Structure formats: structure tokens, C-alpha cells
PDB file of C-alpha atoms in Angstrom:
ATOM      1  CA  MET A   1       0.000   0.000   0.000  1.00 46.00           C
ATOM      2  CA  ASN A   2       1.310   3.427  -0.823  1.00 46.00           C
ATOM      3  CA  GLY A   3       0.773   5.078   2.571  1.00 46.00           C
ATOM      4  CA  GLU A   4      -2.087   7.323   1.423  1.00 50.00           C
ATOM      5  CA  SER A   5      -5.563   6.720   2.764  1.00 53.00           C
ATOM      6  CA  MET A   6      -7.428   4.501   0.355  1.00 64.00           C
ATOM      7  CA  GLU A   7     -11.090   4.452  -0.541  1.00 70.00           C
ATOM      8  CA  ASN A   8     -12.265   0.882  -0.465  1.00 84.00           C
ATOM      9  CA  LEU A   9     -13.593  -0.897  -3.491  1.00 84.00           C
ATOM     10  CA  ILE A  10     -16.981  -2.481  -2.907  1.00 85.00           C
ATOM     11  CA  ILE A  11     -17.160  -6.047  -4.203  1.00 84.00           C
ATOM     12  CA  SER A  12     -19.949  -8.579  -4.274  1.00 87.00           C
ATOM     13  CA  ILE A  13     -20.679 -12.042  -5.535  1.00 90.00           C
ATOM     14  CA  ASP A  14     -24.275 -13.137  -6.026  1.00 87.00           C
ATOM     15  CA  PHE A  15     -24.410 -16.337  -3.966  1.00 92.00           C
ATOM     16  CA  ASP A  16     -27.474 -17.301  -1.951  1.00 89.00           C
ATOM     17  CA  LYS A  17     -26.539 -17.137   1.757  1.00 87.00           C
ATOM     18  CA  ASN A  18     -22.875 -16.733   0.744  1.00 91.00           C
ATOM     19  CA  MET A  19     -22.765 -20.415  -0.249  1.00 95.00           C
ATOM     20  CA  PHE A  20     -20.822 -21.332  -3.400  1.00 96.00           C
ATOM     21  CA  PRO A  21     -23.235 -22.755  -5.978  1.00 96.00           C
ATOM     22  CA  GLN A  22     -22.003 -26.171  -7.121  1.00 96.00           C
ATOM     23  CA  ARG A  23     -21.385 -24.789 -10.642  1.00 97.00           C
ATOM     24  CA  TYR A  24     -18.319 -22.893  -9.385  1.00 97.00           C
ATOM     25  CA  THR A  25     -16.752 -25.866  -7.556  1.00 97.00           C
ATOM     26  CA  CYS A  26     -14.948 -29.130  -8.314  1.00 97.00           C
ATOM     27  CA  ASP A  27     -18.333 -30.864  -7.964  1.00 97.00           C
ATOM     28  CA  GLY A  28     -19.746 -28.775 -10.817  1.00 97.00           C
ATOM     29  CA  GLU A  29     -18.310 -27.020 -13.863  1.00 97.00           C
ATOM     30  CA  ASN A  30     -15.430 -25.437 -11.896  1.00 97.00           C
ATOM     31  CA  VAL A  31     -15.870 -22.067 -13.635  1.00 98.00           C
ATOM     32  CA  SER A  32     -15.119 -18.700 -12.064  1.00 97.00           C
ATOM     33  CA  PRO A  33     -18.108 -16.738 -10.703  1.00 97.00           C
ATOM     34  CA  ALA A  34     -19.050 -13.200 -11.716  1.00 96.00           C
ATOM     35  CA  ILE A  35     -17.729 -10.475  -9.415  1.00 95.00           C
ATOM     36  CA  GLN A  36     -19.255  -6.985  -9.212  1.00 94.00           C
ATOM     37  CA  ILE A  37     -16.989  -4.083  -8.249  1.00 93.00           C
ATOM     38  CA  ASP A  38     -18.017  -0.522  -7.354  1.00 91.00           C
ATOM     39  CA  ARG A  39     -16.193   2.699  -6.376  1.00 91.00           C
ATOM     40  CA  ILE A  40     -13.277   2.027  -8.705  1.00 92.00           C
ATOM     41  CA  HIS A  41     -10.795   4.916  -8.853  1.00 92.00           C
ATOM     42  CA  SER A  42      -7.793   2.879  -9.940  1.00 95.00           C
ATOM     43  CA  LYS A  43      -6.549   1.937 -13.411  1.00 96.00           C
ATOM     44  CA  TYR A  44      -6.111  -1.809 -12.951  1.00 97.00           C
ATOM     45  CA  LEU A  45      -7.404  -4.611 -10.758  1.00 96.00           C
ATOM     46  CA  ALA A  46      -5.947  -7.773  -9.263  1.00 97.00           C
ATOM     47  CA  ILE A  47      -7.923 -10.594  -7.637  1.00 97.00           C
ATOM     48  CA  ILE A  48      -6.732 -13.247  -5.214  1.00 97.00           C
ATOM     49  CA  LEU A  49      -9.106 -16.047  -4.146  1.00 97.00           C
ATOM     50  CA  GLU A  50      -7.961 -17.938  -1.088  1.00 96.00           C
ATOM     51  CA  ASP A  51      -9.132 -20.604   1.327  1.00 95.00           C
ATOM     52  CA  GLN A  52      -8.097 -19.924   4.920  1.00 86.00           C
ATOM     53  CA  ILE A  53      -7.704 -23.584   5.892  1.00 84.00           C
ATOM     54  CA  GLY A  54      -6.202 -22.927   9.317  1.00 73.00           C
ATOM     55  CA  PRO A  55      -4.627 -20.159  11.374  1.00 76.00           C
ATOM     56  CA  GLU A  56      -1.385 -20.359   9.391  1.00 82.00           C
ATOM     57  CA  THR A  57      -2.477 -22.271   6.283  1.00 88.00           C
ATOM     58  CA  VAL A  58      -3.871 -20.504   3.224  1.00 93.00           C
ATOM     59  CA  PHE A  59      -4.584 -22.214  -0.102  1.00 96.00           C
ATOM     60  CA  CYS A  60      -4.623 -19.937  -3.143  1.00 97.00           C
ATOM     61  CA  HIS A  61      -7.331 -20.799  -5.715  1.00 98.00           C
ATOM     62  CA  TRP A  62      -6.955 -17.907  -8.182  1.00 98.00           C
ATOM     63  CA  LEU A  63      -4.488 -15.162  -9.064  1.00 98.00           C
ATOM     64  CA  ILE A  64      -5.416 -12.728 -11.827  1.00 98.00           C
ATOM     65  CA  TRP A  65      -4.031  -9.233 -12.467  1.00 98.00           C
ATOM     66  CA  ASN A  66      -3.601  -6.442 -15.025  1.00 98.00           C
ATOM     67  CA  ILE A  67      -7.369  -6.269 -15.472  1.00 98.00           C
ATOM     68  CA  GLU A  68      -8.275  -2.810 -16.773  1.00 97.00           C
ATOM     69  CA  ALA A  69     -10.656  -1.293 -14.238  1.00 95.00           C
ATOM     70  CA  ARG A  70     -14.180  -2.559 -14.838  1.00 96.00           C
ATOM     71  CA  LYS A  71     -17.372  -2.913 -12.815  1.00 95.00           C
ATOM     72  CA  GLU A  72     -17.845  -6.616 -13.511  1.00 95.00           C
ATOM     73  CA  ILE A  73     -15.643  -9.628 -13.941  1.00 96.00           C
ATOM     74  CA  PRO A  74     -17.919 -12.012 -15.860  1.00 97.00           C
ATOM     75  CA  GLU A  75     -18.119 -15.682 -14.966  1.00 96.00           C
ATOM     76  CA  ASN A  76     -16.173 -18.452 -16.696  1.00 98.00           C
ATOM     77  CA  ILE A  77     -12.866 -16.651 -17.288  1.00 98.00           C
ATOM     78  CA  PRO A  78     -10.583 -18.863 -19.429  1.00 97.00           C
ATOM     79  CA  LYS A  79      -7.847 -20.652 -17.471  1.00 97.00           C
ATOM     80  CA  ASP A  80      -5.043 -19.547 -19.824  1.00 97.00           C
ATOM     81  CA  PRO A  81      -2.017 -17.720 -18.353  1.00 98.00           C
ATOM     82  CA  VAL A  82      -2.729 -14.748 -20.653  1.00 98.00           C
ATOM     83  CA  ILE A  83      -6.368 -13.743 -21.142  1.00 97.00           C
ATOM     84  CA  THR A  84      -7.426 -11.844 -24.262  1.00 97.00           C
ATOM     85  CA  SER A  85     -11.208 -12.209 -23.962  1.00 96.00           C
ATOM     86  CA  PRO A  86     -13.594 -11.046 -22.488  1.00 96.00           C
ATOM     87  CA  PHE A  87     -10.871  -8.602 -21.336  1.00 97.00           C
ATOM     88  CA  THR A  88      -7.092  -8.717 -21.122  1.00 97.00           C
ATOM     89  CA  ALA A  89      -5.368 -10.013 -17.992  1.00 98.00           C
ATOM     90  CA  VAL A  90      -2.624 -12.275 -16.688  1.00 98.00           C
ATOM     91  CA  GLN A  91      -3.106 -15.268 -14.393  1.00 98.00           C
ATOM     92  CA  GLY A  92      -0.748 -16.930 -11.967  1.00 98.00           C
ATOM     93  CA  MET A  93      -0.016 -20.355 -10.563  1.00 98.00           C
ATOM     94  CA  ASN A  94      -2.415 -21.531  -7.877  1.00 97.00           C
ATOM     95  CA  ASP A  95      -1.349 -23.656  -4.945  1.00 96.00           C
ATOM     96  CA  ASP A  96      -2.575 -26.786  -6.759  1.00 95.00           C
ATOM     97  CA  GLY A  97      -0.049 -26.121  -9.554  1.00 96.00           C
ATOM     98  CA  THR A  98      -2.592 -24.956 -12.139  1.00 97.00           C
ATOM     99  CA  THR A  99      -3.157 -21.607 -13.799  1.00 97.00           C
ATOM    100  CA  GLY A 100      -6.550 -19.889 -13.765  1.00 97.00           C
ATOM    101  CA  TYR A 101      -9.513 -20.308 -11.463  1.00 98.00           C
ATOM    102  CA  THR A 102      -9.727 -23.489  -9.377  1.00 97.00           C
ATOM    103  CA  GLY A 103     -12.987 -23.795  -7.483  1.00 96.00           C
ATOM    104  CA  PRO A 104     -13.558 -24.982  -3.940  1.00 96.00           C
ATOM    105  CA  CYS A 105     -12.989 -28.688  -3.309  1.00 95.00           C
ATOM    106  CA  PRO A 106     -12.606 -29.221   0.445  1.00 94.00           C
ATOM    107  CA  PRO A 107     -11.846 -32.761   1.607  1.00 92.00           C
ATOM    108  CA  GLY A 108     -14.615 -34.955   2.964  1.00 91.00           C
ATOM    109  CA  LYS A 109     -17.484 -33.076   4.547  1.00 92.00           C
ATOM    110  CA  GLU A 110     -15.366 -30.146   5.765  1.00 92.00           C
ATOM    111  CA  MET A 111     -16.840 -26.674   5.360  1.00 94.00           C
ATOM    112  CA  HIS A 112     -14.280 -24.128   4.120  1.00 95.00           C
ATOM    113  CA  THR A 113     -14.415 -20.348   3.886  1.00 94.00           C
ATOM    114  CA  TYR A 114     -13.172 -18.621   0.737  1.00 95.00           C
ATOM    115  CA  TYR A 115     -12.101 -14.981   0.435  1.00 94.00           C
ATOM    116  CA  PHE A 116     -12.248 -12.955  -2.780  1.00 95.00           C
ATOM    117  CA  ASN A 117      -9.722 -10.121  -2.379  1.00 94.00           C
ATOM    118  CA  VAL A 118      -9.806  -7.359  -5.003  1.00 95.00           C
ATOM    119  CA  TYR A 119      -7.037  -4.759  -5.251  1.00 95.00           C
ATOM    120  CA  GLY A 120      -7.028  -1.495  -7.224  1.00 95.00           C
ATOM    121  CA  LEU A 121      -3.640  -0.747  -8.777  1.00 96.00           C
ATOM    122  CA  ASP A 122      -2.169   2.479 -10.155  1.00 96.00           C
ATOM    123  CA  SER A 123      -0.622   0.774 -13.205  1.00 96.00           C
ATOM    124  CA  ARG A 124       0.013  -2.550 -14.930  1.00 97.00           C
ATOM    125  CA  LEU A 125       2.257  -4.971 -13.081  1.00 98.00           C
ATOM    126  CA  ASP A 126       5.372  -6.427 -14.650  1.00 97.00           C
ATOM    127  CA  VAL A 127       4.757  -9.985 -13.439  1.00 98.00           C
ATOM    128  CA  LYS A 128       5.116 -12.952 -15.780  1.00 98.00           C
ATOM    129  CA  PRO A 129       2.159 -15.254 -16.505  1.00 98.00           C
ATOM    130  CA  GLY A 130       2.218 -18.273 -14.214  1.00 98.00           C
ATOM    131  CA  ALA A 131       3.948 -16.396 -11.365  1.00 98.00           C
ATOM    132  CA  ASP A 132       3.091 -17.411  -7.815  1.00 97.00           C
ATOM    133  CA  ARG A 133       1.313 -15.404  -5.137  1.00 97.00           C
ATOM    134  CA  LYS A 134       4.526 -14.170  -3.544  1.00 97.00           C
ATOM    135  CA  ALA A 135       5.727 -12.650  -6.846  1.00 98.00           C
ATOM    136  CA  LEU A 136       2.343 -10.963  -7.337  1.00 98.00           C
ATOM    137  CA  GLU A 137       2.305  -9.534  -3.819  1.00 97.00           C
ATOM    138  CA  VAL A 138       5.855  -8.187  -4.189  1.00 98.00           C
ATOM    139  CA  ALA A 139       4.862  -6.468  -7.451  1.00 98.00           C
ATOM    140  CA  MET A 140       1.719  -4.978  -5.862  1.00 97.00           C
ATOM    141  CA  LYS A 141       3.709  -3.398  -3.023  1.00 96.00           C
ATOM    142  CA  GLY A 142       3.533   0.388  -3.437  1.00 94.00           C
ATOM    143  CA  ARG A 143       1.150   0.059  -6.428  1.00 95.00           C
ATOM    144  CA  THR A 144      -2.052  -0.735  -4.507  1.00 95.00           C
ATOM    145  CA  VAL A 145      -4.263   2.349  -4.322  1.00 94.00           C
ATOM    146  CA  GLN A 146      -7.544   0.653  -3.404  1.00 93.00           C
ATOM    147  CA  TYR A 147      -8.525  -2.505  -1.583  1.00 89.00           C
ATOM    148  CA  GLY A 148     -11.847  -4.282  -1.901  1.00 75.00           C
ATOM    149  CA  GLY A 149     -11.924  -5.913   1.444  1.00 66.00           C
ATOM    150  CA  GLN A 150     -13.284  -9.379   1.070  1.00 80.00           C
ATOM    151  CA  ALA A 151     -16.317 -11.018  -0.392  1.00 90.00           C
ATOM    152  CA  ILE A 152     -16.682 -14.237   1.568  1.00 92.00           C
ATOM    153  CA  ALA A 153     -18.313 -17.497   0.511  1.00 95.00           C
ATOM    154  CA  ILE A 154     -18.407 -20.974   2.022  1.00 95.00           C
ATOM    155  CA  TYR A 155     -18.590 -24.448   0.545  1.00 96.00           C
ATOM    156  CA  GLN A 156     -19.143 -27.946   1.876  1.00 95.00           C
ATOM    157  CA  ARG A 157     -19.266 -30.986  -0.391  1.00 94.00           C
ATOM    158  CA  LYS A 158     -22.380 -33.131  -0.231  1.00 85.00           C
TER     159      LYS A 158
END
């Protein structure tokens, strides 16, 4: 963060009772959900989707950045490292070793909580496609001018 006070982005996902619909999970089509974003005053966006498995264990499900500021990220973003449609962006390597969105898939009957973090950036990031979360976070340091807080959703396999 650049030290200035930041106006928060407002983000939302349209899930009934904040429960992931099966379509967006490993039990369904495993496609990314739509995300609505308001109060954007930055040029670019980055999104990190994570599962806070335990107090010190986080599993990253999605890294995407260099999204020109827009009010909606549509569902079913391609899983390619470089996105050219429906907008341009770059995606990183998730903790399961894949690139692009990987939906919730908690073991057994465990219920997990997932956090959609959206960041407003002052410019494009020079981070290679397929980079990991650490590389993305290093690049965002000093470039983040807005933060979206978290949209939270839960999932438990049937």
C-alpha cells in the first residue's frame, strides 16, 4: 500500500446465503463466478481467491491481475495464463499447480471459507504469466491504491 488513505472498493458475488453454488466448484463445472466491483478509482485490478484452511495455512485458488478497471468480472474466465477475452489479464499459478480459477474442493465433509480479495492498482504490473502469489504480492507493493476488502463465501461438499 502506498501510505495514502485509500477508498475501499466495494465487491460482491451473487451467492445465496454466501454459499458457493455447485457450478463454481470441483463438484460442478469449476468455472469462475461473476464479481461486481463498485467505487473504482484505480486503473487496474488484481484478484486473489484464497481458502483460509487454518490459522497459518492458506490455499490460493486464483491469481489474476492487469485487469483494466471494470465494474464486472464475468463468470467463466478462461484458465489460460494470458487472457485476451472477455478482457485482457494475466493469471498466476495456484497452490494446486494450475493456472486460472480453481474452485472450492474441500476434503470430505469439511466446510471451508473462501475470500475474494480485489485490489485497485495504479498501473500494470510487470509480473510474468504463471507467477506465484509471492511474486504478485511483491509487485503490488507500493502500487495498490484501493482494496476491496473481502467477499466471503463458504462451501461444503455433499
